[in-house]
mmCIF file of C-alpha atoms in Angstrom:
data_model
loop_
_atom_site.group_PDB
_atom_site.id
_atom_site.type_symbol
_atom_site.label_atom_id
_atom_site.label_comp_id
_atom_site.label_asym_id
_atom_site.label_seq_id
_atom_site.Cartn_x
_atom_site.Cartn_y
_atom_site.Cartn_z
ATOM 1 C CA MET A 1 -0.074 -0.139 -0.092
ATOM 2 C CA LEU A 2 1.239 3.848 -0.680
ATOM 3 C CA ILE A 3 0.229 6.593 0.750
ATOM 4 C CA ARG A 4 0.501 9.841 -1.443
ATOM 5 C CA GLN A 5 -0.751 13.452 -2.506
ATOM 6 C CA ALA A 6 -2.974 12.703 -4.193
ATOM 7 C CA VAL A 7 -3.223 14.697 -8.135
ATOM 8 C CA GLU A 8 -5.844 15.457 -10.442
ATOM 9 C CA SER A 9 -6.008 12.448 -11.934
ATOM 10 C CA ASP A 10 -7.089 10.698 -9.042
ATOM 11 C CA ALA A 11 -10.422 12.585 -8.493
ATOM 12 C CA PRO A 12 -12.434 9.722 -10.593
ATOM 13 C CA ARG A 13 -11.481 7.202 -8.666
ATOM 14 C CA ILE A 14 -11.528 9.279 -5.286
ATOM 15 C CA ILE A 15 -15.318 10.575 -5.852
ATOM 16 C CA PRO A 16 -16.643 6.758 -5.171
ATOM 17 C CA VAL A 17 -14.087 5.808 -1.714
ATOM 18 C CA MET A 18 -16.128 9.426 -0.716
ATOM 19 C CA LYS A 19 -19.584 8.707 -1.710
ATOM 20 C CA ASP A 20 -18.909 5.498 -0.149
ATOM 21 C CA ALA A 21 -17.438 6.799 3.441
ATOM 22 C CA GLU A 22 -20.537 8.938 3.406
ATOM 23 C CA GLU A 23 -22.694 5.849 3.217
ATOM 24 C CA SER A 24 -21.362 4.782 6.780
ATOM 25 C CA GLY A 25 -23.823 7.756 8.413
ATOM 26 C CA PHE A 26 -20.467 8.928 9.998
ATOM 27 C CA MET A 27 -19.449 11.979 8.119
ATOM 28 C CA LEU A 28 -20.556 14.899 8.082
ATOM 29 C CA TYR A 29 -22.417 15.562 4.804
ATOM 30 C CA GLY A 30 -25.496 12.373 5.127
ATOM 31 C CA PRO A 31 -25.232 9.652 2.557
ATOM 32 C CA GLY A 32 -26.447 10.881 -0.820
ATOM 33 C CA GLU A 33 -26.472 14.362 0.162
ATOM 34 C CA ARG A 34 -23.218 15.575 -1.484
ATOM 35 C CA GLN A 35 -23.060 15.398 -5.583
ATOM 36 C CA MET A 36 -19.941 15.364 -6.075
ATOM 37 C CA LYS A 37 -18.067 16.536 -9.692
ATOM 38 C CA GLU A 38 -14.944 15.361 -11.071
ATOM 39 C CA GLU A 39 -13.797 19.303 -11.735
ATOM 40 C CA PRO A 40 -14.755 20.580 -8.518
ATOM 41 C CA LEU A 41 -12.998 18.000 -6.915
ATOM 42 C CA ILE A 42 -9.835 18.659 -9.346
ATOM 43 C CA LYS A 43 -9.770 21.983 -8.257
ATOM 44 C CA PHE A 44 -10.128 21.261 -4.036
ATOM 45 C CA ILE A 45 -6.861 18.710 -4.297
ATOM 46 C CA ASN A 46 -4.981 21.603 -5.776
ATOM 47 C CA THR A 47 -6.188 23.949 -3.684
ATOM 48 C CA LEU A 48 -5.260 21.787 -0.408
ATOM 49 C CA ASN A 49 -1.948 20.676 -1.653
ATOM 50 C CA ASN A 50 -0.942 24.427 -3.035
ATOM 51 C CA ALA A 51 -1.805 25.947 1.023
ATOM 52 C CA PRO A 52 1.400 25.412 3.458
ATOM 53 C CA LYS A 53 0.953 22.749 5.821
ATOM 54 C CA SER A 54 -2.798 21.401 3.878
ATOM 55 C CA GLY A 55 -2.556 18.123 2.011
ATOM 56 C CA PHE A 56 -5.409 15.728 0.117
ATOM 57 C CA PHE A 57 -3.792 11.763 0.785
ATOM 58 C CA VAL A 58 -4.736 8.977 -0.766
ATOM 59 C CA ALA A 59 -3.941 5.483 0.256
ATOM 60 C CA GLU A 60 -3.500 3.682 -3.138
ATOM 61 C CA ASP A 61 -3.042 -0.517 -3.901
ATOM 62 C CA ASN A 62 -2.784 -1.769 -7.116
ATOM 63 C CA GLU A 63 -4.075 1.390 -8.741
ATOM 64 C CA GLU A 64 -7.403 1.191 -6.727
ATOM 65 C CA ILE A 65 -7.569 4.432 -4.303
ATOM 66 C CA LEU A 66 -8.729 2.546 -0.726
ATOM 67 C CA GLY A 67 -8.636 5.841 1.419
ATOM 68 C CA TYR A 68 -7.935 9.269 1.611
ATOM 69 C CA LEU A 69 -7.359 11.808 4.347
ATOM 70 C CA LEU A 70 -7.062 15.653 4.535
ATOM 71 C CA LEU A 71 -5.436 17.313 5.867
ATOM 72 C CA LYS A 72 -6.025 21.730 6.354
ATOM 73 C CA ALA A 73 -4.004 23.722 8.189
ATOM 74 C CA GLU A 74 -4.630 27.129 9.052
ATOM 75 C CA ASN A 75 -3.265 30.433 8.256
ATOM 76 C CA LEU A 76 -3.357 33.032 10.950
ATOM 77 C CA SER A 77 0.443 34.047 12.349
ATOM 78 C CA ARG A 78 -1.624 32.004 15.804
ATOM 79 C CA THR A 79 -3.212 29.240 14.417
ATOM 80 C CA SER A 80 -0.647 28.259 11.753
ATOM 81 C CA HIS A 81 0.952 25.528 13.971
ATOM 82 C CA ARG A 82 -2.299 23.454 13.828
ATOM 83 C CA ALA A 83 -4.004 21.387 11.411
ATOM 84 C CA MET A 84 -7.861 19.706 10.829
ATOM 85 C CA ILE A 85 -7.709 16.095 9.318
ATOM 86 C CA ALA A 86 -10.708 14.402 7.256
ATOM 87 C CA ILE A 87 -10.458 10.761 6.525
ATOM 88 C CA GLY A 88 -12.753 7.934 4.769
ATOM 89 C CA VAL A 89 -11.828 4.715 4.368
ATOM 90 C CA HIS A 90 -13.770 2.667 2.109
ATOM 91 C CA SER A 91 -15.966 0.116 3.933
ATOM 92 C CA ASN A 92 -14.071 -2.974 1.553
ATOM 93 C CA SER A 93 -10.875 -1.356 3.221
ATOM 94 C CA ARG A 94 -12.230 -1.147 6.415
ATOM 95 C CA GLY A 95 -9.830 -2.751 9.742
ATOM 96 C CA LYS A 96 -7.381 -3.316 7.336
ATOM 97 C CA GLY A 97 -4.393 -0.927 8.310
ATOM 98 C CA VAL A 98 -5.406 1.363 5.008
ATOM 99 C CA GLY A 99 -6.777 4.244 8.345
ATOM 100 C CA SER A 100 -3.345 3.886 10.248
ATOM 101 C CA LYS A 101 -1.199 3.723 6.813
ATOM 102 C CA LEU A 102 -2.796 7.279 6.309
ATOM 103 C CA PHE A 103 -2.402 8.746 9.970
ATOM 104 C CA GLU A 104 0.904 7.287 10.325
ATOM 105 C CA HIS A 105 2.226 9.094 6.914
ATOM 106 C CA ILE A 106 0.229 12.341 8.085
ATOM 107 C CA ILE A 107 1.800 12.099 11.500
ATOM 108 C CA ASN A 108 5.336 12.329 10.337
ATOM 109 C CA TRP A 109 4.649 14.934 7.323
ATOM 110 C CA GLY A 110 2.905 17.214 9.628
ATOM 111 C CA LYS A 111 6.517 16.923 11.857
ATOM 112 C CA GLN A 112 8.828 18.040 8.288
ATOM 113 C CA MET A 113 6.073 21.003 7.954
ATOM 114 C CA GLN A 114 6.656 22.025 11.186
ATOM 115 C CA LEU A 115 3.209 21.367 12.371
ATOM 116 C CA HIS A 116 2.289 20.987 16.380
ATOM 117 C CA ARG A 117 -1.158 19.803 16.602
ATOM 118 C CA LEU A 118 -3.899 17.883 14.687
ATOM 119 C CA GLU A 119 -7.103 18.293 15.197
ATOM 120 C CA LEU A 120 -10.382 16.440 13.803
ATOM 121 C CA THR A 121 -13.839 15.796 15.248
ATOM 122 C CA VAL A 122 -15.503 12.698 14.977
ATOM 123 C CA ILE A 123 -19.644 11.388 15.813
ATOM 124 C CA GLU A 124 -19.782 10.299 19.490
ATOM 125 C CA THR A 125 -21.103 6.629 18.902
ATOM 126 C CA ASN A 126 -18.536 6.017 15.678
ATOM 127 C CA GLU A 127 -16.475 3.593 17.914
ATOM 128 C CA HIS A 128 -14.012 1.854 15.173
ATOM 129 C CA ALA A 129 -13.176 5.816 14.624
ATOM 130 C CA ILE A 130 -12.447 6.718 18.115
ATOM 131 C CA LYS A 131 -10.505 3.412 18.438
ATOM 132 C CA LEU A 132 -8.438 4.333 15.490
ATOM 133 C CA TYR A 133 -7.519 7.633 16.418
ATOM 134 C CA LYS A 134 -6.514 6.695 19.811
ATOM 135 C CA ASN A 135 -4.630 4.304 19.122
ATOM 136 C CA MET A 136 -2.842 6.979 16.550
ATOM 137 C CA GLY A 137 -2.307 9.145 19.745
ATOM 138 C CA PHE A 138 -5.304 11.412 19.511
ATOM 139 C CA GLU A 139 -6.840 12.389 22.906
ATOM 140 C CA ILE A 140 -10.673 13.115 23.288
ATOM 141 C CA GLU A 141 -10.273 16.931 24.766
ATOM 142 C CA GLY A 142 -14.460 17.879 24.553
ATOM 143 C CA THR A 143 -17.493 17.478 23.868
ATOM 144 C CA LYS A 144 -19.737 19.558 21.351
ATOM 145 C CA ARG A 145 -22.664 18.880 22.377
ATOM 146 C CA ASP A 146 -25.887 18.394 19.684
ATOM 147 C CA SER A 147 -23.700 19.176 17.228
ATOM 148 C CA LEU A 148 -25.634 17.076 14.302
ATOM 149 C CA LEU A 149 -29.054 16.265 13.438
ATOM 150 C CA ILE A 150 -28.672 12.598 11.894
ATOM 151 C CA ASP A 151 -32.075 11.010 11.024
ATOM 152 C CA GLU A 152 -34.033 13.579 13.579
ATOM 153 C CA GLN A 153 -31.938 12.927 16.462
ATOM 154 C CA TYR A 154 -29.248 15.038 18.191
ATOM 155 C CA VAL A 155 -26.110 13.698 17.967
ATOM 156 C CA ASN A 156 -23.315 14.724 19.934
ATOM 157 C CA GLU A 157 -19.481 14.977 18.053
ATOM 158 C CA LEU A 158 -16.244 14.759 20.393
ATOM 159 C CA TYR A 159 -13.070 17.409 19.533
ATOM 160 C CA MET A 160 -9.904 14.947 19.832
ATOM 161 C CA ALA A 161 -5.904 16.268 18.305
ATOM 162 C CA LYS A 162 -2.638 14.898 18.879
ATOM 163 C CA ILE A 163 0.227 17.196 20.080
ATOM 164 C CA LEU A 164 3.191 16.358 17.584
#
């Protein structure tokens, strides 16, 4: 498995992974809510990859995209040491180390970019993701109460972070 920065030509292979991840019900977008198209995704990949301390990364095996991780840093002098993470792994690849490999790569990359803090939020009931994040050294810092409305129920998100 190869972890690398995404390129424009990856867009058609990333879209099905993003759609599949959203079908889990544990992402910010609900299942089928977002209509992804290649051109906007290409623009987004380029924007992230060209921003300081940010990037769009993929896990690839035999030319198949298994998962992705977005790292978006901030630009203000007081916050440029931190970056927000979003990750998605195709359901066929979950539990096979894809998420761990993406995080290992990003943690090392983040240190090289002189990032100090990595942040993410996760739905409180997403036990598998929380376990992965804790295994990667992330700690729960707080609860964002009633943060999301899913199936007419308010759901909490957890704030998690890792100091590099």
